[in-house]
CSV table of C-alpha atoms and ligand atoms in Angstrom, one decimal:
chain,number,residue,atom,x,y,z
A,1,MET,CA,4.1,-32.2,-14.8
A,2,LYS,CA,0.7,-32.4,-16.5
A,3,LEU,CA,-1.2,-29.3,-17.2
A,4,ILE,CA,-4.8,-29.1,-15.9
A,5,PHE,CA,-6.0,-29.3,-19.5
A,6,GLU,CA,-3.9,-32.6,-19.9
A,7,ARG,CA,-5.7,-34.2,-16.9
A,8,SER,CA,-8.9,-33.2,-18.5
A,9,ARG,CA,-11.3,-36.3,-19.3
A,10,PRO,CA,-14.6,-35.7,-21.0
A,11,GLY,CA,-17.6,-35.8,-18.7
A,12,VAL,CA,-15.8,-35.7,-15.5
A,13,ARG,CA,-17.2,-33.2,-13.1
A,14,CYS,CA,-16.5,-31.7,-9.5
A,15,GLY,CA,-20.0,-31.3,-8.6
A,16,LEU,CA,-23.3,-33.1,-9.5
A,17,LEU,CA,-26.3,-30.7,-9.9
A,18,PRO,CA,-29.8,-32.2,-10.0
A,19,PRO,CA,-31.6,-31.9,-13.3
A,20,CYS,CA,-33.2,-28.5,-13.7
A,21,ASP,CA,-36.9,-28.6,-12.8
A,22,VAL,CA,-37.9,-25.1,-13.7
A,23,PRO,CA,-38.2,-23.7,-17.3
A,24,LYS,CA,-35.0,-22.2,-18.7
A,25,ALA,CA,-35.5,-18.5,-18.6
A,26,LEU,CA,-32.6,-17.2,-20.6
A,27,PRO,CA,-33.3,-16.2,-24.2
A,28,ALA,CA,-31.1,-18.1,-26.7
A,29,ALA,CA,-29.4,-14.7,-28.0
A,30,PRO,CA,-26.8,-14.1,-25.3
A,31,LEU,CA,-26.0,-18.0,-25.0
A,32,ARG,CA,-22.8,-19.1,-26.5
A,33,SER,CA,-23.2,-21.5,-29.3
A,34,CYS,CA,-20.6,-24.1,-27.9
A,35,PRO,CA,-19.6,-24.6,-24.3
A,36,PRO,CA,-16.2,-23.2,-23.2
A,37,ARG,CA,-13.4,-25.7,-23.3
A,38,LEU,CA,-12.8,-25.8,-19.5
A,39,PRO,CA,-10.8,-28.5,-18.1
A,40,GLU,CA,-13.2,-31.4,-17.1
A,41,VAL,CA,-11.7,-32.9,-14.0
A,42,ALA,CA,-12.9,-34.4,-10.7
A,43,GLU,CA,-12.3,-32.5,-7.3
A,44,ILE,CA,-9.5,-34.9,-6.5
A,45,ASP,CA,-7.8,-34.1,-9.8
A,46,ILE,CA,-7.8,-30.4,-8.9
A,47,SER,CA,-6.6,-31.0,-5.5
A,48,ARG,CA,-3.7,-33.0,-6.8
A,49,HIS,CA,-2.9,-30.6,-9.5
A,50,TYR,CA,-2.4,-27.7,-7.1
A,51,THR,CA,-0.7,-29.8,-4.6
A,52,ALA,CA,1.8,-30.9,-7.5
A,53,LEU,CA,2.3,-27.2,-8.4
A,54,ALA,CA,2.9,-26.1,-4.8
A,55,LYS,CA,5.5,-29.0,-4.5
A,56,GLU,CA,7.5,-27.6,-7.3
A,57,ALA,CA,7.6,-24.2,-5.9
A,58,HIS,CA,9.7,-22.9,-2.9
A,59,GLY,CA,8.0,-21.0,-0.1
A,60,VAL,CA,8.8,-19.6,3.3
A,61,ASN,CA,7.3,-22.7,4.7
A,62,ASP,CA,9.7,-25.0,2.7
A,63,GLY,CA,13.0,-23.4,3.7
A,64,PHE,CA,15.3,-20.4,3.9
A,65,TYR,CA,14.2,-17.6,1.6
A,66,PRO,CA,16.8,-14.7,1.9
A,67,LEU,CA,15.4,-12.8,-1.1
A,68,GLY,CA,16.9,-9.3,-0.5
A,69,SER,CA,14.6,-6.2,-0.4
A,70,CYS,CA,11.5,-8.7,-0.5
A,71,THR,CA,11.5,-9.6,3.2
A,72,MET,CA,10.2,-13.1,2.8
A,73,LYS,CA,9.7,-13.7,6.4
A,74,TYR,CA,7.4,-16.2,8.2
A,75,ASN,CA,3.8,-15.1,8.5
A,76,PRO,CA,2.3,-16.3,11.5
A,77,ARG,CA,-1.0,-18.4,11.3
A,78,ILE,CA,-2.9,-16.3,13.7
A,79,ASN,CA,-3.0,-13.4,11.2
A,80,GLU,CA,-4.4,-15.8,8.6
A,81,GLU,CA,-7.1,-17.0,10.9
A,82,MET,CA,-8.1,-13.3,11.6
A,83,ALA,CA,-8.3,-12.7,7.8
A,84,ALA,CA,-10.5,-15.7,7.3
A,85,LEU,CA,-13.3,-14.6,9.9
A,86,PRO,CA,-16.5,-14.9,8.0
A,87,GLY,CA,-17.5,-11.4,9.5
A,88,PHE,CA,-14.7,-10.0,7.2
A,89,THR,CA,-14.7,-12.3,4.2
A,90,GLY,CA,-18.4,-12.2,3.8
A,91,LEU,CA,-18.6,-8.4,3.6
A,92,HIS,CA,-19.7,-6.6,0.4
A,93,PRO,CA,-18.1,-3.2,-0.3
A,94,LEU,CA,-21.3,-1.6,-1.1
A,95,GLN,CA,-22.9,-2.5,2.2
A,96,PRO,CA,-24.4,0.5,4.3
A,97,VAL,CA,-21.9,1.8,6.6
A,98,GLU,CA,-24.0,1.0,9.7
A,99,THR,CA,-23.4,-2.7,8.8
A,100,ILE,CA,-19.7,-2.5,8.4
A,101,GLN,CA,-18.6,-0.8,11.4
A,102,GLY,CA,-16.1,-3.3,12.6
A,103,ALA,CA,-14.3,-3.2,9.3
A,104,LEU,CA,-14.2,0.5,9.3
A,105,GLU,CA,-12.7,0.2,12.8
A,106,VAL,CA,-10.1,-2.0,11.5
A,107,LEU,CA,-9.0,0.5,8.9
A,108,CYS,CA,-9.1,3.4,11.4
A,109,MET,CA,-7.0,1.4,14.0
A,110,ALA,CA,-4.6,0.1,11.4
A,111,GLU,CA,-4.1,3.7,10.2
A,112,ARG,CA,-3.5,5.0,13.7
A,113,LEU,CA,-1.0,2.3,14.4
A,114,LEU,CA,1.0,2.6,11.1
A,115,CYS,CA,0.9,6.4,11.4
A,116,GLU,CA,2.4,6.1,14.9
A,117,ILE,CA,5.1,3.9,13.4
A,118,THR,CA,5.9,6.1,10.4
A,119,GLY,CA,5.5,9.4,12.1
A,120,MET,CA,2.8,10.3,9.5
A,121,ASP,CA,-0.7,12.0,10.2
A,122,ALA,CA,-3.0,10.0,7.8
A,123,MET,CA,-2.9,7.0,5.5
A,124,SER,CA,-4.9,5.5,2.7
A,125,PHE,CA,-5.1,1.8,2.2
A,126,GLN,CA,-6.2,2.0,-1.4
A,127,PRO,CA,-2.9,1.2,-3.2
A,128,ALA,CA,-2.7,-2.6,-3.8
A,129,ALA,CA,1.1,-2.8,-3.9
A,130,GLY,CA,4.2,-0.9,-3.2
A,131,ALA,CA,4.7,0.5,-6.6
A,132,GLN,CA,1.0,1.6,-6.6
A,133,GLY,CA,1.7,3.3,-3.2
A,134,GLU,CA,4.6,5.2,-4.9
A,135,PHE,CA,2.4,6.1,-7.7
A,136,ALA,CA,-0.3,7.6,-5.3
A,137,GLY,CA,2.4,9.3,-3.2
A,138,LEU,CA,3.8,11.2,-6.1
A,139,LEU,CA,0.3,12.2,-7.3
A,140,LEU,CA,0.0,13.7,-3.6
A,141,ILE,CA,3.2,15.6,-4.3
A,142,LYS,CA,1.9,16.8,-7.7
A,143,ALA,CA,-1.5,17.8,-6.2
A,144,TYR,CA,0.4,19.8,-3.5
A,145,HIS,CA,2.4,21.7,-5.9
A,146,ALA,CA,-0.5,22.3,-8.2
A,147,SER,CA,-2.6,23.5,-5.4
A,148,ARG,CA,0.1,26.3,-4.8
A,149,GLN,CA,0.1,27.1,-8.5
A,150,ASP,CA,3.6,26.0,-8.4
A,151,THR,CA,3.8,24.4,-12.1
A,152,VAL,CA,7.6,24.4,-12.8
A,153,ARG,CA,8.5,21.5,-10.7
A,154,LYS,CA,8.9,18.7,-13.1
A,155,LYS,CA,11.8,16.6,-11.7
A,156,ILE,CA,11.9,13.9,-9.1
A,157,LEU,CA,15.4,13.1,-7.8
A,158,VAL,CA,16.1,9.4,-7.3
A,159,PRO,CA,19.2,7.8,-5.9
A,160,ASP,CA,20.9,5.3,-8.2
A,161,ALA,CA,20.6,2.8,-5.6
A,162,ALA,CA,16.8,2.9,-5.6
A,163,HIS,CA,14.4,0.1,-6.5
A,164,GLY,CA,13.4,0.0,-10.0
A,165,THR,CA,9.9,1.0,-9.2
A,166,ASN,CA,10.8,4.4,-7.8
A,167,PRO,CA,11.9,5.9,-11.3
A,168,ALA,CA,9.2,4.1,-13.0
A,169,SER,CA,6.4,5.4,-10.6
A,170,ALA,CA,7.9,9.0,-11.0
A,171,ALA,CA,7.9,8.6,-14.9
A,172,MET,CA,4.3,7.2,-14.7
A,173,ALA,CA,3.2,10.2,-12.6
A,174,GLY,CA,4.6,12.5,-15.4
A,175,TYR,CA,8.0,13.4,-13.9
A,176,ASP,CA,11.4,13.6,-15.4
A,177,VAL,CA,13.8,11.3,-13.2
A,178,VAL,CA,17.2,12.6,-12.2
A,179,SER,CA,19.5,9.9,-10.8
A,180,ILE,CA,21.6,10.9,-7.9
A,181,PRO,CA,24.8,8.9,-7.6
A,182,SER,CA,25.9,7.1,-4.5
A,183,ASN,CA,29.1,7.9,-2.7
A,184,GLU,CA,31.9,5.4,-2.1
A,185,ARG,CA,30.2,4.5,1.1
A,186,GLY,CA,27.0,3.4,-0.6
A,187,CYS,CA,25.1,6.5,0.4
A,188,VAL,CA,23.5,9.6,-1.3
A,189,ASP,CA,26.2,11.7,-2.6
A,190,LEU,CA,25.4,15.2,-0.9
A,191,ASP,CA,27.4,17.4,-3.4
A,192,ALA,CA,25.5,15.8,-6.2
A,193,LEU,CA,22.2,16.1,-4.5
A,194,ARG,CA,22.8,19.8,-3.8
A,195,ALA,CA,23.7,20.5,-7.5
A,196,ALA,CA,20.6,18.7,-8.5
A,197,ALA,CA,18.1,20.2,-6.2
A,198,GLY,CA,16.6,23.5,-7.4
A,199,PRO,CA,13.4,25.3,-8.1
A,200,ASP,CA,12.3,22.7,-10.7
A,201,THR,CA,12.6,19.9,-8.0
A,202,ALA,CA,9.1,18.4,-7.2
A,203,GLY,CA,10.7,16.0,-4.7
A,204,LEU,CA,13.0,13.2,-3.8
A,205,MET,CA,12.3,9.5,-3.4
A,206,LEU,CA,14.5,7.7,-1.1
A,207,THR,CA,14.7,4.2,0.5
A,208,ASN,CA,16.4,4.3,3.9
A,209,PRO,CA,17.9,1.8,5.0
A,210,ASN,CA,18.7,1.8,1.2
A,211,THR,CA,19.1,-1.4,-1.1
A,212,VAL,CA,22.5,-2.1,0.0
A,213,GLY,CA,21.4,-2.3,3.5
A,214,LEU,CA,22.8,1.0,4.8
A,215,PHE,CA,21.0,3.6,6.9
A,216,ASP,CA,21.9,7.0,5.2
A,217,GLU,CA,23.8,9.0,7.9
A,218,ASN,CA,23.1,12.3,6.4
A,219,ILE,CA,19.3,11.7,6.3
A,220,LEU,CA,18.3,14.9,7.9
A,221,GLU,CA,20.6,16.8,5.8
A,222,ILE,CA,19.2,15.1,2.7
A,223,THR,CA,15.7,16.1,3.5
A,224,ASN,CA,16.6,19.6,4.4
A,225,ILE,CA,18.2,20.3,1.0
A,226,ILE,CA,15.0,19.1,-0.6
A,227,HIS,CA,12.8,21.1,1.4
A,228,ASP,CA,15.1,24.3,1.2
A,229,ALA,CA,14.6,23.9,-2.7
A,230,GLY,CA,10.8,23.8,-2.2
A,231,GLY,CA,10.5,20.1,-2.9
A,232,LEU,CA,8.8,17.3,-0.8
A,233,CYS,CA,10.4,14.1,0.3
A,234,TYR,CA,9.0,10.6,-0.4
A,235,TYR,CA,10.1,7.7,1.7
A,236,ASP,CA,9.9,4.3,0.1
A,237,GLY,CA,9.0,2.2,3.2
A,238,ALA,CA,8.8,-1.3,1.5
A,239,ASN,CA,11.8,-2.2,3.7
A,240,LEU,CA,10.6,-0.8,7.0
A,241,ASN,CA,11.4,-4.2,8.6
A,242,ALA,CA,14.9,-2.9,9.7
A,243,VAL,CA,13.5,0.1,11.6
A,244,MET,CA,10.0,-0.2,12.5
A,245,GLY,CA,9.3,1.0,16.0
A,246,ILE,CA,12.8,2.3,16.2
A,247,VAL,CA,13.1,5.3,13.9
A,248,ARG,CA,10.3,7.1,12.0
A,249,PRO,CA,10.5,8.4,8.5
A,250,GLY,CA,8.5,11.5,9.8
A,251,ASP,CA,11.3,12.3,12.1
A,252,MET,CA,13.8,11.9,9.2
A,253,GLY,CA,12.1,14.7,7.4
A,254,PHE,CA,9.7,12.8,5.0
A,255,ASP,CA,6.4,14.1,4.0
A,256,VAL,CA,5.0,11.0,2.2
A,257,VAL,CA,5.6,7.3,2.9
A,258,HIS,CA,4.5,4.1,1.5
A,259,LEU,CA,4.6,0.7,3.3
A,260,ASN,CA,4.6,-2.7,2.0
A,261,LEU,CA,2.2,-4.5,4.3
A,262,HIS,CA,3.0,-7.8,2.3
A,263,LYS,CA,6.5,-7.6,3.2
A,264,THR,CA,6.9,-6.0,6.6
A,265,PHE,CA,3.4,-6.6,8.2
A,266,SER,CA,2.7,-10.3,7.6
A,267,THR,CA,1.0,-11.2,4.4
A,268,PRO,CA,2.2,-14.1,2.2
A,269,HIS,CA,3.5,-12.7,-0.9
A,270,GLY,CA,5.5,-13.8,-4.2
A,271,CYS,CA,3.6,-15.4,-6.9
A,272,GLY,CA,1.6,-12.2,-7.3
A,273,GLY,CA,-0.9,-12.6,-4.4
A,274,PRO,CA,-2.8,-9.8,-3.1
A,275,GLY,CA,-0.6,-7.1,-1.3
A,276,ALA,CA,-1.2,-3.7,0.0
A,277,GLY,CA,1.1,-0.6,-0.3
A,278,PRO,CA,-0.7,2.1,2.0
A,279,VAL,CA,0.4,5.6,1.3
A,280,GLY,CA,0.7,7.9,4.3
A,281,CYS,CA,1.3,11.5,4.7
A,282,ARG,CA,1.7,14.6,6.8
A,283,GLN,CA,-1.4,16.6,7.6
A,284,PHE,CA,-0.9,19.1,4.7
A,285,LEU,CA,-1.2,16.4,2.2
A,286,ALA,CA,-4.0,14.5,3.8
A,287,PRO,CA,-6.8,16.1,1.8
A,288,PHE,CA,-5.2,15.0,-1.5
A,289,LEU,CA,-5.3,11.1,-0.3
A,290,PRO,CA,-6.9,8.8,-2.7
A,291,GLY,CA,-10.5,7.4,-2.4
A,292,GLU,CA,-12.5,7.3,0.7
A,293,GLN,CA,-11.2,7.3,4.3
A,294,ALA,CA,-12.5,5.5,7.1
A,295,VAL,CA,-13.0,8.1,10.0
A,296,GLU,CA,-14.3,8.1,13.6
A,297,GLN,CA,-17.4,10.1,14.0
A,298,GLY,CA,-19.8,10.4,16.8
A,299,GLY,CA,-19.0,7.2,18.6
A,300,GLY,CA,-19.0,5.2,15.2
A,301,PHE,CA,-17.1,5.0,12.0
A,302,THR,CA,-17.9,6.4,8.6
A,303,LEU,CA,-16.4,7.0,5.2
A,304,GLU,CA,-15.2,10.4,3.7
A,305,GLN,CA,-13.8,11.6,0.6
A,306,SER,CA,-12.2,15.0,0.5
A,307,THR,CA,-13.0,17.3,-2.4
A,308,ALA,CA,-9.3,17.8,-2.9
A,309,SER,CA,-8.6,14.1,-3.3
A,310,ILE,CA,-6.5,12.8,-6.2
A,311,GLY,CA,-9.4,10.3,-6.7
A,312,ARG,CA,-9.3,6.4,-6.4
A,313,VAL,CA,-6.4,4.4,-7.4
A,314,LYS,CA,-8.1,1.2,-6.7
A,315,LEU,CA,-11.7,0.1,-6.0
A,316,PHE,CA,-13.0,0.7,-2.7
A,317,TYR,CA,-10.7,0.3,0.2
A,318,GLY,CA,-7.9,-1.6,-1.4
A,319,ASN,CA,-7.0,-5.3,-0.3
A,320,PHE,CA,-8.9,-5.1,2.8
A,321,LEU,CA,-8.0,-8.5,4.1
A,322,VAL,CA,-4.2,-7.6,3.9
A,323,VAL,CA,-5.0,-4.7,6.4
A,324,VAL,CA,-6.6,-7.2,8.8
A,325,ARG,CA,-3.5,-9.4,8.7
A,326,ALA,CA,-1.4,-6.2,9.3
A,327,LEU,CA,-3.6,-5.1,12.2
A,328,SER,CA,-3.5,-8.7,13.7
A,329,TYR,CA,0.4,-8.8,13.4
A,330,LEU,CA,0.7,-5.3,14.9
A,331,LEU,CA,-1.5,-6.2,17.8
A,332,SER,CA,0.1,-9.4,18.6
A,333,LEU,CA,3.6,-8.1,18.6
A,334,GLY,CA,2.6,-4.9,20.2
A,335,ARG,CA,4.8,-1.9,21.2
A,336,GLU,CA,7.8,-4.0,22.5
A,337,GLY,CA,7.6,-6.9,19.8
A,338,ILE,CA,7.6,-4.6,16.7
A,339,PRO,CA,10.9,-2.9,17.6
A,340,GLU,CA,12.3,-6.3,18.6
A,341,ALA,CA,11.4,-7.8,15.3
A,342,ALA,CA,13.4,-4.9,13.6
A,343,GLN,CA,16.3,-5.6,15.9
A,344,ASN,CA,16.3,-9.2,15.1
A,345,ALA,CA,16.2,-8.7,11.4
A,346,VAL,CA,19.4,-6.5,11.7
A,347,LEU,CA,21.0,-8.9,14.2
A,348,ASN,CA,20.4,-11.8,11.7
A,349,ALA,CA,21.7,-9.9,8.6
A,350,ASN,CA,24.9,-9.0,10.6
A,351,TYR,CA,25.3,-12.5,12.0
A,352,LEU,CA,25.0,-14.2,8.6
A,353,MET,CA,27.4,-11.6,7.0
A,354,THR,CA,30.0,-12.1,9.8
A,355,LEU,CA,29.8,-15.8,8.9
A,356,LEU,CA,30.5,-15.2,5.2
A,357,GLN,CA,32.8,-12.1,5.1
A,358,ASP,CA,36.1,-14.0,5.4
A,359,ARG,CA,35.6,-15.6,1.9
A,360,PHE,CA,32.8,-13.5,0.3
A,361,ASP,CA,33.3,-9.8,-0.7
A,362,ILE,CA,30.5,-7.9,0.7
A,363,ALA,CA,29.9,-4.5,-1.1
A,364,PHE,CA,29.3,-2.3,1.7
A,365,SER,CA,29.8,-4.1,5.0
A,366,LYS,CA,30.0,-1.2,7.4
A,367,GLY,CA,26.8,-0.5,9.3
A,368,VAL,CA,24.7,-2.9,7.6
A,369,MET,CA,21.1,-3.1,8.7
A,370,HIS,CA,18.6,-5.8,7.5
A,371,GLU,CA,20.5,-7.1,4.4
A,372,PHE,CA,23.8,-7.0,2.8
A,373,VAL,CA,25.1,-7.5,-0.7
A,374,ILE,CA,27.7,-9.9,-1.7
A,375,THR,CA,29.6,-9.2,-5.0
A,376,LEU,CA,31.0,-12.2,-6.9
A,377,GLU,CA,33.1,-10.0,-9.4
A,378,HIS,CA,36.4,-11.4,-8.0
A,379,GLU,CA,35.1,-14.9,-8.2
A,380,LYS,CA,33.8,-14.5,-11.7
A,381,LYS,CA,37.3,-13.2,-12.8
A,382,ARG,CA,39.2,-16.0,-11.1
A,383,THR,CA,36.9,-19.0,-11.7
A,384,GLY,CA,34.2,-17.8,-14.3
A,385,VAL,CA,31.6,-18.6,-11.6
A,386,THR,CA,28.9,-15.9,-11.6
A,387,ALA,CA,26.2,-14.6,-9.2
A,388,MET,CA,23.8,-16.6,-11.2
A,389,ASP,CA,25.7,-19.8,-11.0
A,390,ILE,CA,25.9,-19.5,-7.1
A,391,ALA,CA,22.4,-18.6,-6.9
A,392,LYS,CA,21.2,-21.5,-9.0
A,393,ALA,CA,23.5,-24.0,-6.8
A,394,MET,CA,21.6,-22.8,-3.7
A,395,LEU,CA,18.4,-24.3,-5.2
A,396,ASP,CA,20.1,-27.7,-4.9
A,397,TYR,CA,20.5,-27.1,-1.2
A,398,GLY,CA,16.8,-26.3,-0.7
A,399,ILE,CA,17.6,-22.4,-0.3
A,400,HIS,CA,15.7,-19.9,-2.3
A,401,PRO,CA,18.3,-17.7,-4.1
A,402,PRO,CA,18.9,-14.4,-2.8
A,403,THR,CA,18.0,-11.3,-5.0
A,404,MET,CA,20.3,-11.3,-8.0
A,405,TYR,CA,22.2,-8.5,-10.0
A,406,PHE,CA,20.4,-5.9,-7.9
A,407,PRO,CA,21.1,-3.2,-6.9
A,408,LEU,CA,22.5,-2.1,-10.2
A,409,ILE,CA,25.4,-0.2,-8.6
A,410,VAL,CA,27.0,-3.6,-7.4
A,411,HIS,CA,28.4,-5.9,-10.1
A,412,GLU,CA,27.6,-9.8,-9.8
A,413,ALA,CA,25.5,-8.9,-6.9
A,414,LEU,CA,23.5,-11.2,-4.5
A,415,MET,CA,21.5,-9.4,-2.1
A,416,VAL,CA,20.8,-11.4,1.1
A,417,GLU,CA,18.0,-10.6,3.6
A,418,PRO,CA,17.6,-13.4,6.1
A,419,THR,CA,14.7,-11.8,8.2
A,420,GLU,CA,14.0,-11.9,11.9
A,421,THR,CA,12.1,-15.2,11.7
A,422,GLU,CA,15.1,-17.4,11.1
A,423,GLY,CA,16.7,-19.1,14.0
A,424,ARG,CA,20.5,-19.2,14.4
A,425,ALA,CA,20.7,-22.8,13.3
A,426,ALA,CA,19.3,-21.9,9.8
A,427,LEU,CA,21.7,-19.1,9.5
A,428,ASP,CA,24.6,-21.3,10.4
A,429,GLU,CA,23.3,-24.0,8.0
A,430,ALA,CA,22.9,-21.3,5.2
A,431,ALA,CA,26.6,-20.1,5.9
A,432,ARG,CA,27.9,-23.7,5.7
A,433,ILE,CA,26.2,-24.3,2.3
A,434,LEU,CA,27.5,-21.1,0.8
A,435,HIS,CA,31.0,-22.0,1.9
A,436,GLU,CA,30.6,-25.3,0.3
A,437,ILE,CA,29.2,-23.8,-2.9
A,438,LEU,CA,32.1,-21.5,-3.0
A,439,ASP,CA,34.6,-24.5,-2.6
A,440,ARG,CA,32.8,-26.3,-5.5
A,441,ALA,CA,33.0,-22.9,-7.5
A,442,GLN,CA,36.8,-23.0,-7.0
A,443,SER,CA,37.5,-26.8,-7.4
A,444,ASP,CA,34.9,-27.6,-10.3
A,445,PRO,CA,33.6,-24.4,-11.7
A,446,ALA,CA,32.1,-26.2,-14.8
A,447,ALA,CA,29.7,-28.1,-12.5
A,448,LEU,CA,28.1,-25.0,-11.1
A,449,HIS,CA,27.4,-23.7,-14.6
A,450,SER,CA,24.8,-26.6,-14.8
A,451,ALA,CA,23.3,-26.1,-11.4
A,452,PRO,CA,20.5,-26.7,-10.3
A,453,GLN,CA,20.2,-30.4,-10.9
A,454,THR,CA,17.4,-31.3,-8.7
A,455,THR,CA,14.6,-28.9,-9.7
A,456,CYS,CA,11.9,-29.5,-12.3
A,457,VAL,CA,13.0,-26.4,-14.2
A,458,GLY,CA,16.7,-25.5,-14.1
A,459,ARG,CA,17.5,-22.2,-16.0
A,460,PRO,CA,14.2,-21.1,-17.6
A,461,ASP,CA,14.5,-18.2,-20.3
A,462,GLU,CA,13.4,-15.5,-18.0
A,463,VAL,CA,13.5,-12.8,-20.7
A,464,GLY,CA,11.5,-14.9,-23.1
A,465,ALA,CA,9.0,-15.7,-20.4
A,466,ALA,CA,8.5,-12.1,-19.6
A,467,ARG,CA,8.6,-10.7,-23.2
A,468,THR,CA,6.6,-13.3,-25.2
A,469,PRO,CA,4.5,-15.2,-22.4
A,470,ARG,CA,2.3,-18.0,-23.6
A,471,LEU,CA,-0.9,-17.5,-21.6
A,472,ARG,CA,-3.2,-19.9,-23.6
A,473,TYR,CA,-3.4,-23.5,-23.9
A,474,SER,CA,-3.3,-24.7,-27.5
A,475,PHE,CA,-5.7,-27.6,-27.8
A,476,PRO,CA,-4.5,-30.4,-30.0
A,477,ALA,CA,-6.2,-30.1,-33.5
A,478,ALA,CA,-8.5,-33.3,-33.0
A,479,GLN,CA,-10.5,-31.7,-30.1
B,1,PLP,C1,9.3,-4.5,-3.0
B,1,PLP,C2,9.7,-3.0,-3.2
B,1,PLP,C3,9.1,-2.1,-4.0
B,1,PLP,C4,7.9,-2.5,-4.7
B,1,PLP,O1,6.8,-3.1,-4.0
B,1,PLP,P1,5.7,-4.1,-4.8
B,1,PLP,O2,4.7,-4.2,-3.8
B,1,PLP,O3,6.4,-5.1,-5.3
B,1,PLP,O4,5.1,-3.1,-5.9
B,1,PLP,C5,9.4,-0.8,-3.8
B,1,PLP,N1,10.7,-0.4,-3.3
B,1,PLP,C6,11.3,-1.3,-2.5
B,1,PLP,C7,12.6,-0.9,-1.8
B,1,PLP,C8,11.0,-2.5,-2.5
B,1,PLP,O5,11.8,-3.5,-1.9
């Protein structure tokens, strides 16, 4: 398709401004000598450009999107409507507090409900994404140890099944990362954890249910081992979808939690849109929370920053409209709907796994929660067809591929998370398609190596795109 620059025609405009009828006030010095080379297009050109782009992307509104660990569920429109209310979108973050009482109430209410769900005592909405929530949470742990003059704790323990952001955040916070192996059941190896925990342990980062979709049956023992060693426990709550309203990280023994509002609590994501990774903690860590906190005071609301705060990690109050969506989602589902959504997420994953497991190898199929991991290791040996080939073939059937080659502890992995918002028919259809693709893999493996056939781009050079991105348009020499 054409780039917006290629649609450009000299002199075409979106808006027609009347000629200027007042003297030009700007001095010449700061003015640029030639105008920027912006695309010159009419409003209809822009509209068609973005519509064409949207048609070449796959979103939750196009079809099944079982991208494991990412929780690509359907986001009800009511939450968008709430976030679009002019009373919210028209706010300026520097307005006096007496004029933003409603917005502060949103923050306080969302904090209260999400603390109730996580078993935490306080929460900051500053972090803009899960990874930033992790980073902020680790800074809380660091500030806590520093406040006790405990300066020898340099290590963060991270299970090998962890999301890649966990070791990255720990390293960014200045810690040494110690990888803890998983046992044969896909959970934390307790002996290895005991051996690693000690007076130099600052804390543990854990995802539960973990990235192979399992709830660690030793969770209380795990958090006890860390606490006995004087460390703190960090819960990666990006995948709270499986357990929200059912079990609470606080009751599992965790001290700090981050949530991904854009996964679990209804903000459209993917393609880098705004998210929110609020960080919650138990009371003894609350003074260290980043930035200003909205608090209820004397019948109204105000903002406060504790002197022990780790400081801002993001401007103002984070991505506020994402919090509005989350609150709208929480209030519309309510105390009954939240656990029901979690139960259906688990039911859907188990239903789809059951339809597949007679022919697909499931990495850890016992006690699967919201997602499961297929391993195509045998298929690759038998036919040469890889997880990548199967994932790419799914695109030709209008399904977004599952997460590929993750977690790293499973070879030829496809990590499938159907989410609760899919109906049974969609799951039946997905299972039928996967069986058909497997038939093709066995009868004509070569054909699958060149899938997909129906998309605008088949197999982009992903490494090249990430390492040497071309972000500037090169104008033809004549212009
Ligand atoms: C998605 C995810 C993250 C990171 O969240 P971002 O918002 O992408 O930064 C961290 N941990 C787990 C388990 C996740 O699934």
